[in-house]
Amino acid sequence: MWRSWLSALPILGLFLVILASLYFMGFAAQKSDRFGDFYIWLLIFNVLLMIGLLVVILLRIFKALRDRVLGVQGSRLAFRLILMFVFTAVVPVFVVWAFSVRFLSSGLDRW
């Protein structure tokens, strides 16, 4: 039982660090006089954290695929849950991205 919780700690820790970094990016964006000093470093830090989160997620997916190939009990269910989560998360993100690109390309002055 504890082992499953301990394996989730790196993802939770990385998520909390990303959340704190995004908070500081919002703070840097509100203070226009200090914006230039902090923004580029916070942006680089956030990109590195997102890459780290992507690596952790991909490692989990590869582990699930390996378990499925080896025939571990419950691996089919875990793989189906992963697929459902991916499709549930990707569709809204794509819709928001498409509307933001359209909004930014049409220009803010028309709005």
Short mmCIF file of N, CA and C in Angstrom, two decimals:
data_model
loop_
_atom_site.label_atom_id
_atom_site.label_comp_id
_atom_site.label_asym_id
_atom_site.label_seq_id
_atom_site.Cartn_x
_atom_site.Cartn_y
_atom_site.Cartn_z
N MET A 1 0.83 -1.20 0.00
CA MET A 1 0.00 0.00 0.00
C MET A 1 0.86 1.26 0.00
N TRP A 2 1.85 1.30 0.90
CA TRP A 2 2.70 2.48 0.98
C TRP A 2 3.55 2.66 -0.26
N ARG A 3 3.88 1.53 -0.88
CA ARG A 3 4.73 1.60 -2.07
C ARG A 3 4.03 2.35 -3.20
N SER A 4 2.73 2.13 -3.36
CA SER A 4 2.00 2.83 -4.43
C SER A 4 1.93 4.33 -4.14
N TRP A 5 1.77 4.70 -2.89
CA TRP A 5 1.75 6.13 -2.54
C TRP A 5 3.12 6.76 -2.71
N LEU A 6 4.16 6.02 -2.37
CA LEU A 6 5.51 6.56 -2.51
C LEU A 6 5.88 6.75 -3.98
N SER A 7 5.35 5.91 -4.85
CA SER A 7 5.66 6.08 -6.28
C SER A 7 4.95 7.29 -6.87
N ALA A 8 3.91 7.77 -6.22
CA ALA A 8 3.19 8.96 -6.72
C ALA A 8 3.81 10.26 -6.20
N LEU A 9 4.69 10.18 -5.22
CA LEU A 9 5.27 11.40 -4.64
C LEU A 9 6.09 12.23 -5.63
N PRO A 10 6.90 11.64 -6.53
CA PRO A 10 7.63 12.50 -7.47
C PRO A 10 6.70 13.31 -8.37
N ILE A 11 5.62 12.72 -8.82
CA ILE A 11 4.68 13.45 -9.68
C ILE A 11 4.00 14.56 -8.89
N LEU A 12 3.58 14.25 -7.67
CA LEU A 12 2.94 15.26 -6.84
C LEU A 12 3.90 16.40 -6.51
N GLY A 13 5.15 16.06 -6.18
CA GLY A 13 6.14 17.09 -5.89
C GLY A 13 6.42 17.97 -7.09
N LEU A 14 6.56 17.37 -8.24
CA LEU A 14 6.81 18.13 -9.47
C LEU A 14 5.62 19.02 -9.79
N PHE A 15 4.41 18.51 -9.59
CA PHE A 15 3.21 19.31 -9.83
C PHE A 15 3.17 20.52 -8.89
N LEU A 16 3.51 20.34 -7.63
CA LEU A 16 3.49 21.46 -6.68
C LEU A 16 4.55 22.50 -7.00
N VAL A 17 5.71 22.06 -7.45
CA VAL A 17 6.77 23.01 -7.83
C VAL A 17 6.34 23.80 -9.07
N ILE A 18 5.71 23.13 -10.04
CA ILE A 18 5.21 23.83 -11.23
C ILE A 18 4.14 24.83 -10.84
N LEU A 19 3.25 24.45 -9.94
CA LEU A 19 2.20 25.36 -9.49
C LEU A 19 2.78 26.60 -8.81
N ALA A 20 3.78 26.40 -7.96
CA ALA A 20 4.43 27.54 -7.30
C ALA A 20 5.14 28.42 -8.32
N SER A 21 5.78 27.82 -9.29
CA SER A 21 6.47 28.60 -10.32
C SER A 21 5.48 29.41 -11.15
N LEU A 22 4.35 28.83 -11.48
CA LEU A 22 3.34 29.58 -12.23
C LEU A 22 2.78 30.74 -11.40
N TYR A 23 2.67 30.55 -10.10
CA TYR A 23 2.25 31.65 -9.22
C TYR A 23 3.27 32.78 -9.30
N PHE A 24 4.55 32.45 -9.24
CA PHE A 24 5.58 33.49 -9.33
C PHE A 24 5.61 34.15 -10.70
N MET A 25 5.27 33.42 -11.75
CA MET A 25 5.18 34.04 -13.07
C MET A 25 4.05 35.05 -13.11
N GLY A 26 2.93 34.72 -12.48
CA GLY A 26 1.83 35.68 -12.40
C GLY A 26 2.22 36.91 -11.62
N PHE A 27 2.98 36.72 -10.55
CA PHE A 27 3.46 37.86 -9.76
C PHE A 27 4.40 38.72 -10.58
N ALA A 28 5.29 38.08 -11.34
CA ALA A 28 6.24 38.85 -12.17
C ALA A 28 5.50 39.60 -13.27
N ALA A 29 4.43 39.03 -13.78
CA ALA A 29 3.68 39.69 -14.85
C ALA A 29 2.90 40.89 -14.32
N GLN A 30 2.47 40.87 -13.06
CA GLN A 30 1.73 41.98 -12.48
C GLN A 30 2.63 43.16 -12.16
N LYS A 31 3.84 42.90 -11.76
CA LYS A 31 4.80 43.96 -11.45
C LYS A 31 5.61 44.27 -12.70
N SER A 32 5.15 45.24 -13.48
CA SER A 32 5.77 45.50 -14.78
C SER A 32 7.21 45.99 -14.67
N ASP A 33 7.56 46.64 -13.57
CA ASP A 33 8.93 47.13 -13.44
C ASP A 33 9.93 45.99 -13.21
N ARG A 34 9.49 44.89 -12.62
CA ARG A 34 10.38 43.76 -12.37
C ARG A 34 10.12 42.62 -13.35
N PHE A 35 9.25 42.85 -14.30
CA PHE A 35 8.84 41.81 -15.23
C PHE A 35 10.01 41.23 -16.02
N GLY A 36 10.82 42.08 -16.57
CA GLY A 36 11.94 41.65 -17.40
C GLY A 36 12.99 40.87 -16.63
N ASP A 37 13.16 41.20 -15.35
CA ASP A 37 14.18 40.52 -14.55
C ASP A 37 13.82 39.06 -14.27
N PHE A 38 12.58 38.80 -13.96
CA PHE A 38 12.18 37.46 -13.52
C PHE A 38 11.59 36.59 -14.61
N TYR A 39 10.99 37.20 -15.60
CA TYR A 39 10.16 36.43 -16.52
C TYR A 39 10.95 35.39 -17.29
N ILE A 40 12.10 35.74 -17.84
CA ILE A 40 12.85 34.79 -18.66
C ILE A 40 13.34 33.61 -17.83
N TRP A 41 13.78 33.87 -16.59
CA TRP A 41 14.25 32.78 -15.72
C TRP A 41 13.09 31.88 -15.30
N LEU A 42 11.96 32.49 -15.01
CA LEU A 42 10.79 31.70 -14.64
C LEU A 42 10.29 30.88 -15.83
N LEU A 43 10.35 31.45 -17.01
CA LEU A 43 9.93 30.73 -18.20
C LEU A 43 10.84 29.53 -18.46
N ILE A 44 12.13 29.72 -18.35
CA ILE A 44 13.08 28.61 -18.53
C ILE A 44 12.85 27.53 -17.48
N PHE A 45 12.65 27.97 -16.24
CA PHE A 45 12.40 27.03 -15.15
C PHE A 45 11.12 26.23 -15.40
N ASN A 46 10.06 26.90 -15.85
CA ASN A 46 8.81 26.20 -16.14
C ASN A 46 8.94 25.22 -17.30
N VAL A 47 9.69 25.59 -18.31
CA VAL A 47 9.90 24.67 -19.44
C VAL A 47 10.65 23.43 -18.96
N LEU A 48 11.67 23.62 -18.13
CA LEU A 48 12.41 22.46 -17.61
C LEU A 48 11.53 21.58 -16.74
N LEU A 49 10.68 22.20 -15.93
CA LEU A 49 9.77 21.42 -15.10
C LEU A 49 8.75 20.66 -15.94
N MET A 50 8.25 21.28 -16.98
CA MET A 50 7.30 20.60 -17.85
C MET A 50 7.96 19.42 -18.57
N ILE A 51 9.21 19.58 -18.96
CA ILE A 51 9.94 18.47 -19.57
C ILE A 51 10.11 17.35 -18.55
N GLY A 52 10.43 17.70 -17.31
CA GLY A 52 10.54 16.69 -16.26
C GLY A 52 9.23 15.96 -16.02
N LEU A 53 8.14 16.70 -16.00
CA LEU A 53 6.83 16.08 -15.82
C LEU A 53 6.49 15.17 -16.99
N LEU A 54 6.82 15.58 -18.20
CA LEU A 54 6.59 14.75 -19.39
C LEU A 54 7.40 13.47 -19.32
N VAL A 55 8.65 13.56 -18.85
CA VAL A 55 9.49 12.36 -18.72
C VAL A 55 8.89 11.39 -17.71
N VAL A 56 8.43 11.91 -16.57
CA VAL A 56 7.83 11.04 -15.55
C VAL A 56 6.57 10.37 -16.09
N ILE A 57 5.74 11.11 -16.78
CA ILE A 57 4.51 10.54 -17.34
C ILE A 57 4.83 9.49 -18.40
N LEU A 58 5.81 9.77 -19.27
CA LEU A 58 6.18 8.79 -20.30
C LEU A 58 6.76 7.53 -19.68
N LEU A 59 7.53 7.67 -18.60
CA LEU A 59 8.05 6.48 -17.91
C LEU A 59 6.92 5.63 -17.35
N ARG A 60 5.91 6.28 -16.79
CA ARG A 60 4.75 5.54 -16.28
C ARG A 60 4.00 4.82 -17.40
N ILE A 61 3.86 5.48 -18.54
CA ILE A 61 3.16 4.86 -19.67
C ILE A 61 3.96 3.66 -20.19
N PHE A 62 5.29 3.81 -20.29
CA PHE A 62 6.11 2.69 -20.75
C PHE A 62 6.05 1.52 -19.77
N LYS A 63 5.98 1.82 -18.47
CA LYS A 63 5.85 0.77 -17.47
C LYS A 63 4.51 0.05 -17.64
N ALA A 64 3.45 0.80 -17.91
CA ALA A 64 2.14 0.19 -18.12
C ALA A 64 2.14 -0.68 -19.37
N LEU A 65 2.80 -0.21 -20.43
CA LEU A 65 2.90 -1.01 -21.66
C LEU A 65 3.71 -2.28 -21.42
N ARG A 66 4.80 -2.17 -20.68
CA ARG A 66 5.62 -3.34 -20.37
C ARG A 66 4.82 -4.35 -19.55
N ASP A 67 4.07 -3.86 -18.57
CA ASP A 67 3.25 -4.75 -17.76
C ASP A 67 2.19 -5.45 -18.60
N ARG A 68 1.65 -4.73 -19.57
CA ARG A 68 0.63 -5.34 -20.43
C ARG A 68 1.23 -6.42 -21.31
N VAL A 69 2.43 -6.17 -21.85
CA VAL A 69 3.09 -7.18 -22.67
C VAL A 69 3.45 -8.41 -21.84
N LEU A 70 3.88 -8.18 -20.59
CA LEU A 70 4.25 -9.30 -19.73
C LEU A 70 3.04 -10.03 -19.15
N GLY A 71 1.86 -9.45 -19.30
CA GLY A 71 0.65 -10.11 -18.82
C GLY A 71 0.41 -9.99 -17.33
N VAL A 72 0.87 -8.91 -16.73
CA VAL A 72 0.66 -8.68 -15.30
C VAL A 72 -0.83 -8.45 -15.05
N GLN A 73 -1.32 -9.02 -13.95
CA GLN A 73 -2.74 -8.87 -13.63
C GLN A 73 -3.09 -7.41 -13.43
N GLY A 74 -4.20 -7.00 -14.02
CA GLY A 74 -4.68 -5.62 -13.89
C GLY A 74 -4.07 -4.66 -14.89
N SER A 75 -3.16 -5.15 -15.72
CA SER A 75 -2.48 -4.24 -16.65
C SER A 75 -3.42 -3.77 -17.76
N ARG A 76 -4.36 -4.63 -18.18
CA ARG A 76 -5.32 -4.20 -19.21
C ARG A 76 -6.20 -3.08 -18.68
N LEU A 77 -6.68 -3.23 -17.45
CA LEU A 77 -7.51 -2.20 -16.84
C LEU A 77 -6.72 -0.90 -16.69
N ALA A 78 -5.48 -0.99 -16.20
CA ALA A 78 -4.65 0.20 -16.03
C ALA A 78 -4.41 0.89 -17.37
N PHE A 79 -4.17 0.11 -18.41
CA PHE A 79 -3.92 0.68 -19.73
C PHE A 79 -5.17 1.37 -20.26
N ARG A 80 -6.34 0.77 -20.05
CA ARG A 80 -7.58 1.40 -20.49
C ARG A 80 -7.84 2.70 -19.72
N LEU A 81 -7.54 2.70 -18.43
CA LEU A 81 -7.72 3.92 -17.64
C LEU A 81 -6.78 5.03 -18.12
N ILE A 82 -5.56 4.65 -18.46
CA ILE A 82 -4.61 5.64 -18.99
C ILE A 82 -5.13 6.23 -20.29
N LEU A 83 -5.62 5.37 -21.19
CA LEU A 83 -6.15 5.86 -22.46
C LEU A 83 -7.35 6.78 -22.25
N MET A 84 -8.24 6.41 -21.34
CA MET A 84 -9.40 7.27 -21.06
C MET A 84 -8.97 8.61 -20.50
N PHE A 85 -7.99 8.61 -19.61
CA PHE A 85 -7.51 9.86 -19.04
C PHE A 85 -6.86 10.73 -20.11
N VAL A 86 -6.07 10.13 -20.98
CA VAL A 86 -5.41 10.91 -22.02
C VAL A 86 -6.43 11.56 -22.94
N PHE A 87 -7.43 10.78 -23.38
CA PHE A 87 -8.42 11.36 -24.28
C PHE A 87 -9.30 12.38 -23.57
N THR A 88 -9.58 12.15 -22.28
CA THR A 88 -10.37 13.11 -21.52
C THR A 88 -9.60 14.41 -21.32
N ALA A 89 -8.30 14.36 -21.21
CA ALA A 89 -7.50 15.56 -20.98
C ALA A 89 -7.13 16.26 -22.28
N VAL A 90 -6.87 15.51 -23.33
CA VAL A 90 -6.36 16.10 -24.57
C VAL A 90 -7.44 16.88 -25.32
N VAL A 91 -8.65 16.38 -25.34
CA VAL A 91 -9.70 17.04 -26.11
C VAL A 91 -9.98 18.46 -25.59
N PRO A 92 -10.20 18.69 -24.28
CA PRO A 92 -10.42 20.07 -23.82
C PRO A 92 -9.20 20.98 -24.03
N VAL A 93 -8.01 20.43 -23.86
CA VAL A 93 -6.81 21.23 -24.08
C VAL A 93 -6.73 21.67 -25.54
N PHE A 94 -7.03 20.78 -26.46
CA PHE A 94 -7.00 21.12 -27.87
C PHE A 94 -8.05 22.18 -28.21
N VAL A 95 -9.24 22.07 -27.64
CA VAL A 95 -10.28 23.05 -27.91
C VAL A 95 -9.87 24.43 -27.39
N VAL A 96 -9.34 24.50 -26.17
CA VAL A 96 -8.89 25.78 -25.62
C VAL A 96 -7.75 26.35 -26.46
N TRP A 97 -6.81 25.49 -26.88
CA TRP A 97 -5.70 25.96 -27.71
C TRP A 97 -6.21 26.52 -29.04
N ALA A 98 -7.15 25.83 -29.67
CA ALA A 98 -7.65 26.28 -30.96
C ALA A 98 -8.35 27.63 -30.84
N PHE A 99 -9.16 27.81 -29.80
CA PHE A 99 -9.84 29.10 -29.63
C PHE A 99 -8.85 30.20 -29.28
N SER A 100 -7.80 29.89 -28.50
CA SER A 100 -6.83 30.94 -28.18
C SER A 100 -6.03 31.36 -29.40
N VAL A 101 -5.66 30.40 -30.23
CA VAL A 101 -4.92 30.75 -31.44
C VAL A 101 -5.80 31.60 -32.36
N ARG A 102 -7.05 31.21 -32.49
CA ARG A 102 -7.96 32.00 -33.34
C ARG A 102 -8.16 33.41 -32.77
N PHE A 103 -8.31 33.51 -31.46
CA PHE A 103 -8.51 34.81 -30.83
C PHE A 103 -7.28 35.69 -31.00
N LEU A 104 -6.10 35.13 -30.79
CA LEU A 104 -4.88 35.93 -30.91
C LEU A 104 -4.57 36.28 -32.36
N SER A 105 -4.90 35.39 -33.29
CA SER A 105 -4.62 35.71 -34.69
C SER A 105 -5.59 36.74 -35.24
N SER A 106 -6.82 36.78 -34.72
CA SER A 106 -7.77 37.78 -35.22
C SER A 106 -7.45 39.16 -34.66
N GLY A 107 -6.73 39.20 -33.57
CA GLY A 107 -6.34 40.49 -33.01
C GLY A 107 -7.21 40.91 -31.85
N LEU A 108 -6.60 41.59 -30.92
CA LEU A 108 -7.32 42.03 -29.73
C LEU A 108 -8.15 43.29 -30.01
N ASP A 109 -7.80 44.08 -31.04
CA ASP A 109 -8.50 45.34 -31.30
C ASP A 109 -9.92 45.12 -31.81
N ARG A 110 -10.22 43.98 -32.42
CA ARG A 110 -11.57 43.71 -32.88
C ARG A 110 -12.48 43.31 -31.75
N TRP A 111 -11.94 42.83 -30.69
CA TRP A 111 -12.73 42.35 -29.58
C TRP A 111 -13.14 43.50 -28.77
#
